């Protein structure tokens, strides 16, 4: 059976510039919507994280005033998928040949750990070289920053991509005190960041790289990957 790998952060806390701890976790829709799309299309889905640590749910993604009226459905789907899968795969043990696509959901966790995870970086460099589909949504594109090759070059420099915008971070209330802002950091590293209206679905494809701007982009991004496989 064809398989897809969803790589989650292992972080449950985002330390702010004032030293305060902001609780984080996986964003339900960003995990559930791609999982639902891929499994409906006949793919098996594996989950991996640094050290195989299961990240908690970001409680903001279970609040309908923040995440919308469908959030309970996404929370239930994500919890069931993770429960059924069981212990997550440690990233260091992932074998790329097993997968047709790698998916990187958000929540703020990727800006805590995945952006500098060496095991993920090696996996993404190899995947990009092999033309494997790589998909990242919302804060998930922070994980792309880990993909530094043997020469010290960022694999995704000059590539077009979407990500949670600085405007959206400000609207969410987490821009002040953030150690760095994702869209700005991607541009600093050489990405061609493209953005759409705040909190509206917006996706970008650049070859085998598929990115979505925010939680609402999760399902559309997954469908674009499926259309390309």
Coordinates of C-alpha atoms in Angstrom, one line a residue:
X1 CA 0.0 0.0 0.0
X2 CA 1.2 3.5 -0.8
X3 CA 2.1 5.5 2.3
X4 CA 2.3 9.1 3.5
X5 CA 4.3 10.4 6.4
X6 CA 3.0 13.1 8.7
X7 CA 5.8 14.7 10.7
X8 CA 4.7 16.3 13.9
X9 CA 6.6 18.6 16.3
X10 CA 7.4 17.2 19.8
X11 CA 7.1 20.6 21.4
X12 CA 4.4 21.5 24.0
X13 CA 5.8 24.9 24.9
X14 CA 7.0 28.0 23.0
X15 CA 9.3 30.2 25.0
X16 CA 8.7 33.9 24.3
X17 CA 11.2 36.7 24.3
X18 CA 10.1 37.8 27.8
X19 CA 10.8 34.3 29.1
X20 CA 7.1 33.3 29.4
X21 CA 5.9 29.9 28.3
X22 CA 3.2 29.7 25.6
X23 CA 1.5 26.3 25.5
X24 CA 1.4 24.8 22.1
X25 CA 0.7 21.5 20.3
X26 CA -0.6 20.1 17.0
X27 CA -3.3 22.1 15.3
X28 CA -6.2 19.7 14.8
X29 CA -7.4 20.7 11.3
X30 CA -3.8 20.7 9.9
X31 CA -3.4 17.1 11.0
X32 CA -6.9 15.8 10.5
X33 CA -7.8 17.3 7.1
X34 CA -4.7 15.9 5.2
X35 CA -5.1 12.6 7.0
X36 CA -8.7 12.3 5.9
X37 CA -7.9 13.2 2.3
X38 CA -5.0 10.8 2.0
X39 CA -6.7 7.9 3.7
X40 CA -9.9 8.4 1.6
X41 CA -7.6 8.1 -1.5
X42 CA -6.3 4.8 -0.3
X43 CA -3.0 5.8 1.3
X44 CA -1.8 4.5 4.7
X45 CA -0.6 7.3 6.9
X46 CA 2.3 7.0 9.4
X47 CA 3.2 9.6 12.1
X48 CA 6.7 10.6 13.2
X49 CA 8.2 13.2 15.4
X50 CA 11.6 13.9 17.1
X51 CA 12.2 11.0 19.4
X52 CA 8.7 9.6 18.7
X53 CA 7.2 12.0 21.2
X54 CA 3.5 12.5 21.0
X55 CA 2.7 16.2 21.0
X56 CA -0.5 17.3 22.7
X57 CA -3.4 19.0 21.0
X58 CA -3.2 22.8 20.8
X59 CA -6.3 23.7 22.7
X60 CA -6.8 26.8 20.6
X61 CA -7.6 24.5 17.7
X62 CA -10.5 23.0 19.7
X63 CA -12.1 26.4 20.4
X64 CA -14.8 27.1 17.8
X65 CA -14.4 30.9 18.3
X66 CA -10.8 30.6 17.1
X67 CA -10.8 27.5 14.9
X68 CA -14.3 27.6 13.5
X69 CA -17.5 25.6 13.8
X70 CA -16.0 22.4 12.3
X71 CA -13.2 22.2 14.8
X72 CA -14.8 19.5 17.0
X73 CA -14.8 17.2 14.0
X74 CA -11.1 17.8 13.3
X75 CA -10.2 17.3 16.9
X76 CA -12.1 14.0 17.0
X77 CA -10.6 12.8 13.7
X78 CA -7.0 13.7 14.7
X79 CA -7.3 12.0 18.1
X80 CA -8.7 8.8 16.6
X81 CA -6.0 8.7 13.9
X82 CA -3.2 9.1 16.4
X83 CA -4.8 6.6 18.8
X84 CA -5.2 4.0 16.1
X85 CA -1.6 4.5 14.9
X86 CA -0.1 4.1 18.3
X87 CA 3.5 5.1 19.2
X88 CA 4.9 7.6 16.8
X89 CA 8.0 6.7 14.7
X90 CA 11.2 8.5 15.8
X91 CA 12.4 10.7 12.9
X92 CA 15.8 9.2 13.1
X93 CA 14.4 5.8 12.1
X94 CA 12.3 6.9 9.2
X95 CA 13.1 5.2 5.8
X96 CA 12.3 7.6 3.0
X97 CA 11.7 4.8 0.4
X98 CA 8.5 3.9 2.3
X99 CA 6.7 7.1 1.4
X100 CA 5.1 8.9 -1.6
X101 CA 4.8 12.2 0.4
X102 CA 5.9 13.9 3.6
X103 CA 3.4 16.3 5.3
X104 CA 4.4 18.9 7.8
X105 CA 1.4 20.3 9.8
X106 CA 1.6 23.3 12.1
X107 CA 0.7 24.6 15.4
X108 CA 3.6 26.7 16.8
X109 CA 5.7 23.6 17.5
X110 CA 7.7 23.6 14.3
X111 CA 9.2 27.0 15.2
X112 CA 10.4 25.4 18.4
X113 CA 12.0 22.2 17.3
X114 CA 11.5 21.1 13.7
X115 CA 13.2 24.1 12.1
X116 CA 16.5 22.9 13.4
X117 CA 16.0 19.1 13.6
X118 CA 18.9 17.4 11.9
X119 CA 17.1 14.1 11.3
X120 CA 14.3 15.9 9.6
X121 CA 16.7 18.0 7.6
X122 CA 18.4 15.0 6.2
X123 CA 15.1 13.4 5.4
X124 CA 13.8 16.5 3.6
X125 CA 17.0 17.0 1.6
X126 CA 16.9 13.4 0.4
X127 CA 13.1 13.7 -0.3
X128 CA 13.6 16.8 -2.4
X129 CA 16.4 15.2 -4.4
X130 CA 14.3 12.2 -5.1
X131 CA 11.3 14.3 -6.1
X132 CA 9.1 13.0 -3.3
X133 CA 6.1 15.3 -2.6
X134 CA 6.8 17.6 0.4
X135 CA 3.8 19.4 1.9
X136 CA 3.8 22.0 4.7
X137 CA 1.0 24.1 6.1
X138 CA 0.6 27.1 8.4
X139 CA 3.7 27.0 10.7
X140 CA 4.7 23.7 9.2
X141 CA 7.0 25.4 6.6
X142 CA 9.3 26.3 9.6
X143 CA 10.3 22.6 9.3
X144 CA 11.7 23.3 5.9
X145 CA 14.4 25.4 7.4
X146 CA 16.0 22.2 8.7
X147 CA 16.9 21.1 5.2
X148 CA 20.5 22.3 5.0
X149 CA 22.7 20.2 2.7
X150 CA 26.3 19.1 3.0
X151 CA 27.6 22.4 1.6
X152 CA 25.6 24.3 4.2
X153 CA 23.0 25.6 1.7
X154 CA 19.3 25.7 2.4
X155 CA 17.6 23.3 0.1
X156 CA 14.5 25.4 -0.4
X157 CA 16.2 28.8 -1.1
X158 CA 14.6 30.5 -4.1
X159 CA 11.6 28.2 -3.9
X160 CA 8.0 29.7 -3.9
X161 CA 6.0 28.9 -0.8
X162 CA 3.2 30.0 1.4
X163 CA 3.2 30.0 5.2
X164 CA 1.4 31.7 8.2
X165 CA 1.9 35.3 7.4
X166 CA 3.3 38.0 9.7
X167 CA -0.1 39.7 9.5
X168 CA -1.9 36.5 10.6
X169 CA 0.5 36.2 13.5
X170 CA -0.3 39.7 14.6
X171 CA -4.0 39.1 14.2
X172 CA -3.7 35.9 16.3
X173 CA -2.0 37.9 19.0
X174 CA 1.3 36.0 19.1
X175 CA 3.6 38.3 17.0
X176 CA 4.7 40.5 19.9
X177 CA 7.2 38.4 21.9
X178 CA 7.8 35.9 19.2
X179 CA 11.5 35.0 18.9
X180 CA 11.0 35.3 15.1
X181 CA 8.2 35.5 12.6
X182 CA 7.9 32.6 10.2
X183 CA 7.2 34.4 6.9
X184 CA 9.9 37.0 7.6
X185 CA 12.4 34.2 8.4
X186 CA 11.6 32.3 5.2
X187 CA 12.2 35.4 3.2
X188 CA 15.5 36.1 5.0
X189 CA 16.7 32.6 4.2
X190 CA 15.9 33.2 0.5
X191 CA 12.4 31.8 0.0
X192 CA 10.0 33.5 -2.3
X193 CA 7.1 33.8 0.2
X194 CA 3.7 34.4 -1.3
X195 CA 0.6 35.3 0.8
X196 CA -3.1 35.5 0.3
X197 CA -5.9 37.1 2.4
X198 CA -5.6 36.5 6.1
X199 CA -7.2 33.2 7.3
X200 CA -8.5 32.4 3.8
X201 CA -7.4 29.2 1.9
X202 CA -4.2 29.9 -0.1
X203 CA -1.8 27.3 -1.5
X204 CA 1.4 27.5 -3.5
X205 CA 3.0 24.7 -5.6
X206 CA 6.6 24.8 -6.7
X207 CA 7.5 21.5 -8.3
X208 CA 7.3 18.8 -5.6
X209 CA 6.9 21.4 -2.8
X210 CA 3.3 22.1 -1.8
X211 CA 2.6 24.7 0.9
X212 CA -0.5 26.2 2.6
X213 CA -0.9 29.5 4.4
X214 CA -3.1 28.6 7.3
X215 CA -5.4 25.9 8.8
X216 CA -8.0 26.6 6.1
X217 CA -5.4 25.7 3.5
X218 CA -4.8 22.1 4.9
X219 CA -7.4 20.3 2.9
X220 CA -6.8 22.1 -0.4
X221 CA -3.1 21.6 0.0
X222 CA -3.6 17.8 0.5
X223 CA -5.8 17.6 -2.5
X224 CA -3.2 19.3 -4.7
X225 CA -0.7 16.7 -3.5
X226 CA -3.1 13.9 -4.4
X227 CA -3.7 15.3 -7.8
X228 CA 0.1 15.3 -8.5
X229 CA 0.8 11.7 -7.2

